[in-house]
Amino acid sequence: EIAAAAEALLAPGERPLAGKHVLVTAGPTHEPIDPVRYIANRSSGRQGFAIAAAAAKAGARVTLVHGPVAIPLPAGVTAVGVETARAMLAAVEAALPADIAIFSAAVADWRPATEASGKIKKDGSGQVAPLTMTENPDILATIGHRTSGRPGFVVGFAAETDALLDHARAKLARKGADLIVANDVSPGSGIMGGTENEVVLVTDDGADRWPRLGKDEVASRLIDWIAGRITP
Amino acid sequence: EIAAAAEALLAPGERPLAGKHVLVTAGPTHEPIDPVRYIANRSSGRQGFAIAAAAAKAGARVTLVHGPVAIPLPAGVTAVGVETARAMLAAVEAALPADIAIFSAAVADWRPATEASGKIKKDGSGQVAPLTMTENPDILATIGHRTSGRPGFVVGFAAETDALLDHARAKLARKGADLIVANDVSPGSGIMGGTENEVVLVTDDGADRWPRLGKDEVASRLIDWIAGRITP
């Protein structure tokens, strides 16, 4: 406490999130079909991991709830690894209360309605039964609409392949978010799995389009931007 | 050529596959649902990568056709990265002729019948349409049953969660393979994604159960075993 206070005195501008708890989700979720197969979203986890690292650097205590990824964990954060959307929601709720929640994970919207206990085999007919799907919980909306224990500032991500701003604006209201970070993940954009990102920040005040930047740079600018909003 | 011949003279037992072309498949395939979602098989690629490395060490020229993995490529092999089962079959056929083909990839048996060009959105009804599936090409059976240009020795893998030997024996005949390497990938086994494997070698002569070994050790023993079968 004393050390933290001293650091804040020494470099107030550099640790704007000292004393804050920041919750970040990152990466994909994997939704099991059977013991060997699953449905997934494309997501390297890079943008979310960079945001968690930037929040820690800004002085926050950081909880990073992440799906299966192949990149190293950032230093100085509490990481919780999960597989499914349901497990991610449970881990997010267990990590509350938080001052800021940033939901950058690419959560699967739906999952197979049933998980087979054994490997599903071909039956030799050449036909395959359709996979019945069910909706996953909406983590952003669940937290954004909480009436008690809602984080003070809730950020959602909108990865879209078309009508980016329309979808982001609709999401802002529907999900109960304070900010939507929208980006175009069309296959030609090179953003999914890449090291750069090109985002638009959408709030009730309007849209702020940032240039194409490294994901680390997007992360530190985003943390600065949020710190500026929540610090009086 | 001269160097290779000299090495063979100097250490004949250590480069039993000198002059041979070994084709190895490894890792999962990813089958797109839309630009951001896919169906996948659980597979780290570790066992297949270890086999490719062991074949290279045994003196073979190695082509490694692999799906999306998060592990480093072995040195001294020609690697071809693919995403889908169809692309894997095309890469395998392009790599022929081969003396030995070892199909260790966890190829998706089926894929979504259509790939949506844009991200599929929730329609607000809470309902999700079932995902219509279609069978993927069977790479092992396609190559195992080739009437011309079939590799001299064809190895398949059978990852099963139940009735391991029954499934492996049935696969041997149905796929036109010379050897099936069967393993139990039940969630409790710790084999999927782990560093060890416990395999049973199934041929027309019977079944040979190996102890639980590191995946590198399984790989080098398997290469020795195959070399002993194909070298007069």
Short mmCIF file of C-alpha atoms in Angstrom, two decimals:
data_model
loop_
_atom_site.label_atom_id
_atom_site.label_comp_id
_atom_site.label_asym_id
_atom_site.label_seq_id
_atom_site.Cartn_x
_atom_site.Cartn_y
_atom_site.Cartn_z
CA GLU A 1 0.00 0.00 0.00
CA ILE A 2 2.70 2.45 1.05
CA ALA A 3 4.90 1.40 -1.85
CA ALA A 4 2.03 1.81 -4.27
CA ALA A 5 1.18 5.22 -2.86
CA ALA A 6 4.83 6.26 -3.13
CA GLU A 7 5.02 5.12 -6.74
CA ALA A 8 1.84 7.02 -7.53
CA LEU A 9 3.42 10.15 -6.04
CA LEU A 10 6.64 9.65 -7.94
CA ALA A 11 5.09 9.00 -11.34
CA PRO A 12 1.42 9.82 -11.24
CA GLY A 13 0.93 9.87 -15.00
CA GLU A 14 2.54 6.51 -15.58
CA ARG A 15 0.45 4.40 -13.18
CA PRO A 16 -3.00 5.84 -13.79
CA LEU A 17 -4.69 2.55 -12.86
CA ALA A 18 -2.91 2.00 -9.53
CA GLY A 19 -5.36 0.51 -7.02
CA LYS A 20 -7.79 -0.55 -9.75
CA HIS A 21 -8.78 -4.12 -10.58
CA VAL A 22 -8.96 -4.71 -14.33
CA LEU A 23 -10.59 -7.86 -15.68
CA VAL A 24 -9.65 -8.85 -19.24
CA THR A 25 -10.91 -11.78 -21.33
CA ALA A 26 -8.89 -12.97 -24.31
CA GLY A 27 -8.53 -15.71 -26.89
CA PRO A 28 -11.12 -18.06 -28.34
CA THR A 29 -13.42 -20.52 -26.62
CA HIS A 30 -13.56 -24.17 -27.65
CA GLU A 31 -16.98 -25.82 -27.57
CA PRO A 32 -16.79 -29.64 -27.48
CA ILE A 33 -18.64 -31.78 -30.02
CA ASP A 34 -17.21 -35.02 -28.59
CA PRO A 35 -13.95 -35.93 -26.82
CA VAL A 36 -11.82 -35.21 -29.91
CA ARG A 37 -13.72 -32.49 -31.81
CA TYR A 38 -14.76 -28.94 -31.06
CA ILE A 39 -16.02 -25.70 -32.55
CA ALA A 40 -13.78 -22.65 -32.15
CA ASN A 41 -13.46 -19.03 -33.07
CA ARG A 42 -10.31 -17.81 -34.73
CA SER A 43 -8.42 -15.76 -32.16
CA SER A 44 -4.75 -15.73 -31.28
CA GLY A 45 -5.38 -13.93 -27.98
CA ARG A 46 -2.68 -11.38 -28.88
CA GLN A 47 -4.83 -8.24 -28.57
CA GLY A 48 -6.31 -9.26 -25.21
CA PHE A 49 -2.96 -10.37 -23.80
CA ALA A 50 -1.47 -7.02 -24.86
CA ILE A 51 -4.33 -5.18 -23.11
CA ALA A 52 -3.78 -7.17 -19.92
CA ALA A 53 -0.05 -6.37 -20.06
CA ALA A 54 -0.76 -2.66 -20.66
CA ALA A 55 -3.20 -2.54 -17.73
CA ALA A 56 -0.62 -4.16 -15.44
CA LYS A 57 1.98 -1.65 -16.63
CA ALA A 58 -0.49 1.14 -15.81
CA GLY A 59 -0.50 -0.07 -12.21
CA ALA A 60 -3.69 -2.13 -12.15
CA ARG A 61 -4.20 -5.50 -10.53
CA VAL A 62 -5.14 -7.59 -13.56
CA THR A 63 -7.16 -10.79 -13.89
CA LEU A 64 -6.82 -12.33 -17.36
CA VAL A 65 -9.44 -14.97 -18.18
CA HIS A 66 -8.35 -16.65 -21.39
CA GLY A 67 -9.32 -19.47 -23.71
CA PRO A 68 -6.88 -21.91 -25.35
CA VAL A 69 -4.00 -19.93 -26.89
CA ALA A 70 -0.46 -20.61 -28.02
CA ILE A 71 1.21 -17.42 -26.83
CA PRO A 72 3.06 -16.70 -23.57
CA LEU A 73 1.18 -15.22 -20.62
CA PRO A 74 2.01 -11.59 -19.80
CA ALA A 75 3.99 -11.07 -16.61
CA GLY A 76 2.35 -9.69 -13.50
CA VAL A 77 -1.23 -10.76 -14.15
CA THR A 78 -3.42 -13.41 -12.54
CA ALA A 79 -4.30 -15.76 -15.40
CA VAL A 80 -7.26 -18.14 -15.42
CA GLY A 81 -7.37 -20.57 -18.36
CA VAL A 82 -10.74 -21.89 -19.51
CA GLU A 83 -12.08 -23.78 -22.51
CA THR A 84 -15.79 -23.06 -23.04
CA ALA A 85 -17.95 -19.92 -23.00
CA ARG A 86 -19.78 -21.23 -19.95
CA ALA A 87 -16.50 -21.72 -18.08
CA MET A 88 -15.36 -18.25 -19.16
CA LEU A 89 -18.52 -16.65 -17.78
CA ALA A 90 -18.09 -18.54 -14.49
CA ALA A 91 -14.45 -17.40 -14.23
CA VAL A 92 -15.43 -13.81 -15.02
CA GLU A 93 -18.14 -13.79 -12.35
CA ALA A 94 -15.71 -15.34 -9.84
CA ALA A 95 -13.20 -12.56 -10.57
CA LEU A 96 -15.63 -9.73 -9.78
CA PRO A 97 -15.72 -7.10 -8.38
CA ALA A 98 -13.66 -5.18 -10.93
CA ASP A 99 -13.31 -1.50 -11.70
CA ILE A 100 -12.87 -2.07 -15.41
CA ALA A 101 -13.85 -5.11 -17.49
CA ILE A 102 -12.54 -5.51 -21.03
CA PHE A 103 -14.12 -8.38 -22.95
CA SER A 104 -11.79 -8.97 -25.88
CA ALA A 105 -12.24 -12.76 -26.06
CA ALA A 106 -13.74 -14.21 -29.23
CA VAL A 107 -16.43 -16.17 -27.41
CA ALA A 108 -18.35 -18.74 -29.44
CA ASP A 109 -21.94 -17.50 -29.85
CA TRP A 110 -23.23 -21.07 -29.89
CA ARG A 111 -22.17 -24.58 -29.00
CA PRO A 112 -23.27 -28.11 -29.93
CA ALA A 113 -26.50 -28.79 -28.02
CA THR A 114 -25.09 -32.05 -26.67
CA GLU A 115 -21.52 -33.23 -26.14
CA ALA A 116 -21.08 -36.88 -27.14
CA SER A 117 -19.28 -38.92 -24.47
CA GLY A 118 -17.46 -41.07 -27.05
CA LYS A 119 -15.90 -40.20 -30.41
CA ILE A 120 -18.65 -39.91 -33.04
CA LYS A 121 -17.95 -42.50 -35.77
CA LYS A 122 -18.79 -42.50 -39.44
CA ASP A 123 -21.65 -44.95 -40.01
CA GLY A 124 -20.55 -45.91 -43.53
CA SER A 125 -23.55 -44.28 -45.17
CA GLY A 126 -21.59 -41.26 -46.31
CA GLN A 127 -24.23 -39.17 -44.54
CA VAL A 128 -23.60 -37.13 -41.42
CA ALA A 129 -26.29 -35.94 -39.03
CA PRO A 130 -26.59 -32.15 -38.76
CA LEU A 131 -25.05 -30.72 -35.63
CA THR A 132 -27.75 -29.24 -33.41
CA MET A 133 -26.60 -25.97 -31.87
CA THR A 134 -27.65 -23.94 -28.87
CA GLU A 135 -26.82 -20.38 -27.86
CA ASN A 136 -24.01 -19.74 -25.42
CA PRO A 137 -24.37 -17.24 -22.59
CA ASP A 138 -23.53 -13.69 -23.69
CA ILE A 139 -20.74 -12.75 -21.29
CA LEU A 140 -20.56 -9.07 -22.26
CA ALA A 141 -24.34 -8.55 -22.01
CA THR A 142 -24.56 -10.53 -18.77
CA ILE A 143 -21.95 -8.34 -17.09
CA GLY A 144 -22.95 -5.11 -18.85
CA HIS A 145 -26.54 -5.42 -17.66
CA ARG A 146 -25.78 -6.42 -14.05
CA THR A 147 -27.78 -4.30 -11.66
CA SER A 148 -25.42 -4.92 -8.76
CA GLY A 149 -21.69 -5.44 -8.88
CA ARG A 150 -21.39 -4.15 -12.45
CA PRO A 151 -17.80 -3.02 -13.15
CA GLY A 152 -17.59 0.75 -13.39
CA PHE A 153 -16.47 0.65 -17.01
CA VAL A 154 -17.39 -2.17 -19.38
CA VAL A 155 -15.70 -2.61 -22.76
CA GLY A 156 -16.82 -5.00 -25.49
CA PHE A 157 -15.16 -5.95 -28.74
CA ALA A 158 -16.98 -6.31 -32.05
CA ALA A 159 -15.14 -8.35 -34.64
CA GLU A 160 -17.11 -7.98 -37.83
CA THR A 161 -16.75 -8.77 -41.50
CA ASP A 162 -19.31 -6.21 -42.70
CA ALA A 163 -21.32 -3.15 -41.58
CA LEU A 164 -18.75 -2.57 -38.84
CA LEU A 165 -20.09 0.66 -37.34
CA ASP A 166 -23.75 -0.32 -37.53
CA HIS A 167 -23.06 -3.56 -35.70
CA ALA A 168 -20.86 -1.82 -33.13
CA ARG A 169 -23.44 0.90 -32.37
CA ALA A 170 -26.20 -1.68 -31.99
CA LYS A 171 -23.97 -3.73 -29.70
CA LEU A 172 -23.20 -0.76 -27.45
CA ALA A 173 -26.83 -0.39 -26.39
CA ARG A 174 -27.85 -4.04 -26.53
CA LYS A 175 -24.96 -5.27 -24.40
CA GLY A 176 -24.96 -2.49 -21.82
CA ALA A 177 -21.36 -1.56 -22.64
CA ASP A 178 -19.65 1.80 -22.13
CA LEU A 179 -17.35 1.30 -25.10
CA ILE A 180 -17.24 -1.02 -28.09
CA VAL A 181 -13.89 -1.56 -29.78
CA ALA A 182 -14.82 -2.55 -33.32
CA ASN A 183 -12.54 -4.09 -35.87
CA ASP A 184 -12.81 -5.56 -39.31
CA VAL A 185 -11.67 -9.18 -39.31
CA SER A 186 -12.39 -9.94 -42.95
CA PRO A 187 -9.98 -12.59 -44.23
CA GLY A 188 -8.22 -9.97 -46.40
CA SER A 189 -7.52 -7.68 -43.44
CA GLY A 190 -4.67 -9.79 -42.04
CA ILE A 191 -5.77 -8.81 -38.53
CA MET A 192 -6.85 -12.21 -37.22
CA GLY A 193 -3.69 -13.89 -35.95
CA GLY A 194 -1.58 -10.95 -37.08
CA THR A 195 0.41 -8.44 -35.04
CA GLU A 196 -1.49 -5.31 -36.07
CA ASN A 197 -5.01 -4.07 -35.52
CA GLU A 198 -7.18 -1.29 -36.90
CA VAL A 199 -9.96 -0.33 -34.52
CA VAL A 200 -12.83 2.11 -34.15
CA LEU A 201 -13.87 3.16 -30.64
CA VAL A 202 -17.65 3.48 -30.47
CA THR A 203 -19.35 5.19 -27.52
CA ASP A 204 -22.55 7.14 -26.99
CA ASP A 205 -20.53 10.21 -28.01
CA GLY A 206 -19.63 8.89 -31.43
CA ALA A 207 -16.93 6.93 -33.22
CA ASP A 208 -13.18 7.44 -33.04
CA ARG A 209 -11.25 5.70 -35.81
CA TRP A 210 -7.63 4.89 -34.97
CA PRO A 211 -4.94 4.21 -37.57
CA ARG A 212 -3.54 0.73 -38.13
CA LEU A 213 -1.19 0.10 -35.20
CA GLY A 214 0.69 -2.74 -33.57
CA LYS A 215 -1.54 -4.65 -31.13
CA ASP A 216 0.74 -3.55 -28.24
CA GLU A 217 0.26 0.09 -29.26
CA VAL A 218 -3.52 -0.34 -29.57
CA ALA A 219 -3.46 -1.88 -26.07
CA SER A 220 -1.51 0.93 -24.38
CA ARG A 221 -3.55 3.64 -26.12
CA LEU A 222 -6.76 1.89 -25.13
CA ILE A 223 -5.69 1.66 -21.48
CA ASP A 224 -4.72 5.36 -21.52
CA TRP A 225 -8.07 6.21 -23.12
CA ILE A 226 -10.03 4.26 -20.50
CA ALA A 227 -7.93 5.69 -17.65
CA GLY A 228 -8.76 9.17 -18.93
CA ARG A 229 -12.48 8.35 -18.83
CA ILE A 230 -12.65 6.83 -15.38
CA THR A 231 -10.20 9.08 -13.53
CA PRO A 232 -11.91 12.30 -12.50
CA GLU B 1 24.83 -38.60 -53.28
CA ILE B 2 28.44 -39.46 -52.56
CA ALA B 3 28.19 -38.00 -49.05
CA ALA B 4 25.01 -39.92 -48.40
CA ALA B 5 26.58 -43.15 -49.70
CA ALA B 6 29.65 -42.60 -47.51
CA GLU B 7 27.48 -42.01 -44.46
CA ALA B 8 25.55 -45.16 -45.20
CA LEU B 9 28.82 -47.07 -45.38
CA LEU B 10 30.12 -45.53 -42.17
CA ALA B 11 26.98 -46.08 -40.13
CA PRO B 12 24.64 -48.38 -41.98
CA GLY B 13 22.45 -49.15 -38.98
CA GLU B 14 21.88 -45.54 -38.07
CA ARG B 15 20.55 -44.27 -41.40
CA PRO B 16 18.27 -47.14 -42.40
CA LEU B 17 16.02 -44.86 -44.45
CA ALA B 18 18.76 -43.17 -46.52
CA GLY B 19 17.49 -42.65 -50.05
CA LYS B 20 13.84 -43.08 -49.02
CA HIS B 21 11.13 -40.45 -49.25
CA VAL B 22 8.90 -40.46 -46.16
CA LEU B 23 5.61 -38.54 -46.20
CA VAL B 24 4.15 -37.66 -42.78
CA THR B 25 0.89 -35.87 -41.95
CA ALA B 26 0.41 -34.29 -38.54
CA GLY B 27 -1.78 -32.02 -36.49
CA PRO B 28 -5.46 -31.22 -36.80
CA THR B 29 -7.42 -29.83 -39.71
CA HIS B 30 -9.64 -26.76 -39.36
CA GLU B 31 -12.91 -26.79 -41.29
CA PRO B 32 -14.39 -23.30 -41.75
CA ILE B 33 -17.98 -22.52 -40.73
CA ASP B 34 -17.62 -18.83 -41.65
CA PRO B 35 -14.69 -16.36 -41.71
CA VAL B 36 -14.28 -16.46 -37.91
CA ARG B 37 -15.44 -19.94 -36.86
CA TYR B 38 -14.31 -23.47 -37.59
CA ILE B 39 -14.57 -27.09 -36.51
CA ALA B 40 -11.35 -28.76 -35.38
CA ASN B 41 -9.97 -31.97 -33.99
CA ARG B 42 -7.88 -31.87 -30.85
CA SER B 43 -4.29 -32.54 -31.88
CA SER B 44 -1.08 -30.85 -30.85
CA GLY B 45 0.86 -32.33 -33.79
CA ARG B 46 3.55 -33.52 -31.35
CA GLN B 47 3.47 -37.22 -32.28
CA GLY B 48 3.54 -36.55 -36.04
CA PHE B 49 6.28 -33.93 -35.76
CA ALA B 50 8.36 -36.38 -33.69
CA ILE B 51 7.85 -39.05 -36.37
CA ALA B 52 8.97 -36.66 -39.10
CA ALA B 53 12.06 -35.76 -37.06
CA ALA B 54 12.85 -39.43 -36.43
CA ALA B 55 12.50 -40.26 -40.14
CA ALA B 56 14.86 -37.41 -41.04
CA LYS B 57 17.33 -38.64 -38.44
CA ALA B 58 17.10 -42.10 -40.01
CA GLY B 59 18.34 -40.60 -43.27
CA ALA B 60 15.06 -40.17 -45.14
CA ARG B 61 13.99 -37.22 -47.21
CA VAL B 62 10.88 -36.13 -45.32
CA THR B 63 7.79 -34.20 -46.41
CA LEU B 64 5.67 -33.10 -43.46
CA VAL B 65 2.13 -31.99 -44.37
CA HIS B 66 0.64 -30.42 -41.27
CA GLY B 67 -2.46 -28.62 -40.08
CA PRO B 68 -2.49 -25.55 -37.77
CA VAL B 69 -0.21 -26.26 -34.80
CA ALA B 70 1.60 -24.22 -32.17
CA ILE B 71 4.85 -26.20 -31.99
CA PRO B 72 8.14 -25.61 -33.81
CA LEU B 73 8.82 -27.39 -37.09
CA PRO B 74 11.43 -30.16 -36.93
CA ALA B 75 14.72 -29.37 -38.66
CA GLY B 76 15.63 -30.95 -41.95
CA VAL B 77 12.15 -31.65 -43.29
CA THR B 78 10.11 -30.07 -46.08
CA ALA B 79 7.03 -28.71 -44.34
CA VAL B 80 3.74 -27.91 -46.07
CA GLY B 81 1.15 -26.14 -43.89
CA VAL B 82 -2.53 -26.59 -44.70
CA GLU B 83 -5.84 -25.86 -43.01
CA THR B 84 -8.57 -28.18 -44.29
CA ALA B 85 -8.80 -31.93 -44.98
CA ARG B 86 -9.26 -31.19 -48.67
CA ALA B 87 -6.09 -29.09 -48.74
CA MET B 88 -4.24 -31.80 -46.82
CA LEU B 89 -5.24 -34.46 -49.37
CA ALA B 90 -4.12 -32.19 -52.22
CA ALA B 91 -0.75 -31.57 -50.52
CA VAL B 92 -0.31 -35.30 -49.87
CA GLU B 93 -1.03 -36.18 -53.50
CA ALA B 94 1.34 -33.44 -54.66
CA ALA B 95 4.10 -34.89 -52.46
CA LEU B 96 3.90 -38.38 -53.98
CA PRO B 97 5.67 -40.60 -54.90
CA ALA B 98 6.82 -41.70 -51.45
CA ASP B 99 8.33 -44.93 -50.16
CA ILE B 100 6.59 -44.66 -46.81
CA ALA B 101 3.48 -42.64 -45.88
CA ILE B 102 2.57 -42.12 -42.23
CA PHE B 103 -0.84 -40.51 -41.71
CA SER B 104 -0.79 -39.31 -38.12
CA ALA B 105 -2.86 -36.15 -38.66
CA ALA B 106 -6.20 -35.90 -36.83
CA VAL B 107 -8.18 -35.12 -39.97
CA ALA B 108 -11.76 -33.92 -39.47
CA ASP B 109 -14.10 -36.66 -40.74
CA TRP B 110 -16.67 -34.06 -41.76
CA ARG B 111 -16.99 -30.36 -42.45
CA PRO B 112 -19.80 -27.81 -42.62
CA ALA B 113 -21.60 -28.39 -45.91
CA THR B 114 -21.30 -24.70 -46.80
CA GLU B 115 -18.88 -22.02 -45.67
CA ALA B 116 -20.64 -18.70 -45.02
CA SER B 117 -18.87 -15.77 -46.70
CA GLY B 118 -19.70 -13.37 -43.83
CA LYS B 119 -19.79 -13.87 -40.07
CA ILE B 120 -23.02 -15.66 -39.11
CA LYS B 121 -24.98 -13.38 -36.73
CA LYS B 122 -27.42 -14.23 -33.99
CA ASP B 123 -30.93 -13.38 -35.21
CA GLY B 124 -32.24 -12.47 -31.75
CA SER B 125 -34.60 -15.44 -31.60
CA GLY B 126 -32.35 -17.39 -29.27
CA GLN B 127 -32.56 -20.21 -31.84
CA VAL B 128 -29.65 -21.37 -33.96
CA ALA B 129 -29.96 -23.27 -37.20
CA PRO B 130 -28.40 -26.76 -37.11
CA LEU B 131 -25.08 -26.98 -38.88
CA THR B 132 -25.38 -29.20 -41.95
CA MET B 133 -22.32 -31.41 -42.30
CA THR B 134 -20.74 -33.33 -45.16
CA GLU B 135 -18.05 -36.02 -45.18
CA ASN B 136 -14.47 -35.04 -45.84
CA PRO B 137 -12.26 -37.08 -48.15
CA ASP B 138 -10.61 -40.01 -46.35
CA ILE B 139 -6.91 -39.33 -46.93
CA LEU B 140 -5.64 -42.65 -45.55
CA ALA B 141 -8.14 -44.74 -47.54
CA THR B 142 -7.57 -42.68 -50.69
CA ILE B 143 -3.83 -43.28 -50.60
CA GLY B 144 -4.03 -46.81 -49.15
CA HIS B 145 -6.27 -47.98 -52.00
CA ARG B 146 -4.36 -46.32 -54.85
CA THR B 147 -3.78 -48.79 -57.61
CA SER B 148 -0.84 -46.87 -59.05
CA GLY B 149 1.67 -44.77 -57.18
CA ARG B 150 0.73 -46.20 -53.81
CA PRO B 151 3.56 -45.72 -51.29
CA GLY B 152 5.28 -49.03 -50.52
CA PHE B 153 4.29 -48.86 -46.85
CA VAL B 154 1.19 -47.04 -45.63
CA VAL B 155 0.62 -46.31 -41.93
CA GLY B 156 -2.61 -45.01 -40.42
CA PHE B 157 -3.40 -43.82 -36.92
CA ALA B 158 -6.53 -44.72 -35.01
CA ALA B 159 -7.31 -42.39 -32.13
CA GLU B 160 -10.20 -43.99 -30.29
CA THR B 161 -12.08 -43.55 -27.04
CA ASP B 162 -13.48 -47.13 -26.93
CA ALA B 163 -13.09 -50.58 -28.52
CA LEU B 164 -9.55 -49.63 -29.54
CA LEU B 165 -8.39 -52.92 -31.10
CA ASP B 166 -11.69 -53.69 -32.85
CA HIS B 167 -11.69 -50.26 -34.49
CA ALA B 168 -8.01 -50.55 -35.41
CA ARG B 169 -8.38 -53.99 -37.00
CA ALA B 170 -11.41 -52.88 -39.00
CA LYS B 171 -9.51 -49.79 -40.13
CA LEU B 172 -6.51 -51.82 -41.33
CA ALA B 173 -8.56 -53.63 -43.97
CA ARG B 174 -11.00 -50.85 -44.82
CA LYS B 175 -8.32 -48.23 -45.39
CA GLY B 176 -5.84 -50.40 -47.28
CA ALA B 177 -3.12 -49.73 -44.68
CA ASP B 178 -0.11 -51.90 -43.86
CA LEU B 179 -0.06 -50.80 -40.23
CA ILE B 180 -2.45 -49.05 -37.89
CA VAL B 181 -1.00 -47.30 -34.85
CA ALA B 182 -3.87 -47.27 -32.37
CA ASN B 183 -4.09 -45.18 -29.25
CA ASP B 184 -6.64 -44.41 -26.61
CA VAL B 185 -7.37 -40.69 -26.51
CA SER B 186 -10.03 -40.77 -23.81
CA PRO B 187 -10.00 -37.52 -21.84
CA GLY B 188 -8.61 -39.36 -18.79
CA SER B 189 -5.61 -40.71 -20.72
CA GLY B 190 -3.70 -37.40 -20.80
CA ILE B 191 -2.38 -38.33 -24.26
CA MET B 192 -4.06 -35.62 -26.32
CA GLY B 193 -1.80 -32.59 -26.12
CA GLY B 194 0.54 -34.42 -23.71
CA THR B 195 4.14 -35.51 -24.17
CA GLU B 196 3.59 -39.27 -23.83
CA ASN B 197 1.76 -41.86 -25.88
CA GLU B 198 0.68 -45.45 -25.40
CA VAL B 199 0.17 -47.24 -28.69
CA VAL B 200 -0.75 -50.63 -30.09
CA LEU B 201 0.67 -51.59 -33.50
CA VAL B 202 -1.96 -53.52 -35.47
CA THR B 203 -1.04 -55.44 -38.62
CA ASP B 204 -2.32 -58.52 -40.43
CA ASP B 205 0.03 -60.49 -38.16
CA GLY B 206 -1.57 -59.32 -34.93
CA ALA B 207 -1.26 -56.60 -32.32
CA ASP B 208 1.88 -55.38 -30.57
CA ARG B 209 1.20 -53.32 -27.44
CA TRP B 210 3.98 -50.90 -26.50
CA PRO B 211 4.43 -49.43 -23.04
CA ARG B 212 3.68 -45.78 -22.29
CA LEU B 213 6.62 -43.83 -23.74
CA GLY B 214 7.58 -40.28 -24.59
CA LYS B 215 6.26 -39.27 -28.02
CA ASP B 216 9.88 -38.90 -29.26
CA GLU B 217 10.61 -42.47 -28.16
CA VAL B 218 7.42 -43.78 -29.80
CA ALA B 219 8.53 -41.97 -32.97
CA SER B 220 12.03 -43.40 -33.12
CA ARG B 221 10.85 -46.93 -32.29
CA LEU B 222 8.15 -46.66 -34.95
CA ILE B 223 10.65 -45.55 -37.58
CA ASP B 224 12.98 -48.42 -36.63
CA TRP B 225 10.05 -50.85 -36.77
CA ILE B 226 9.02 -49.65 -40.25
CA ALA B 227 12.62 -49.65 -41.49
CA GLY B 228 12.90 -53.28 -40.36
CA ARG B 229 9.79 -54.17 -42.37
CA ILE B 230 10.70 -52.48 -45.62
CA THR B 231 14.44 -53.15 -45.73
CA PRO B 232 15.10 -56.65 -47.04
#
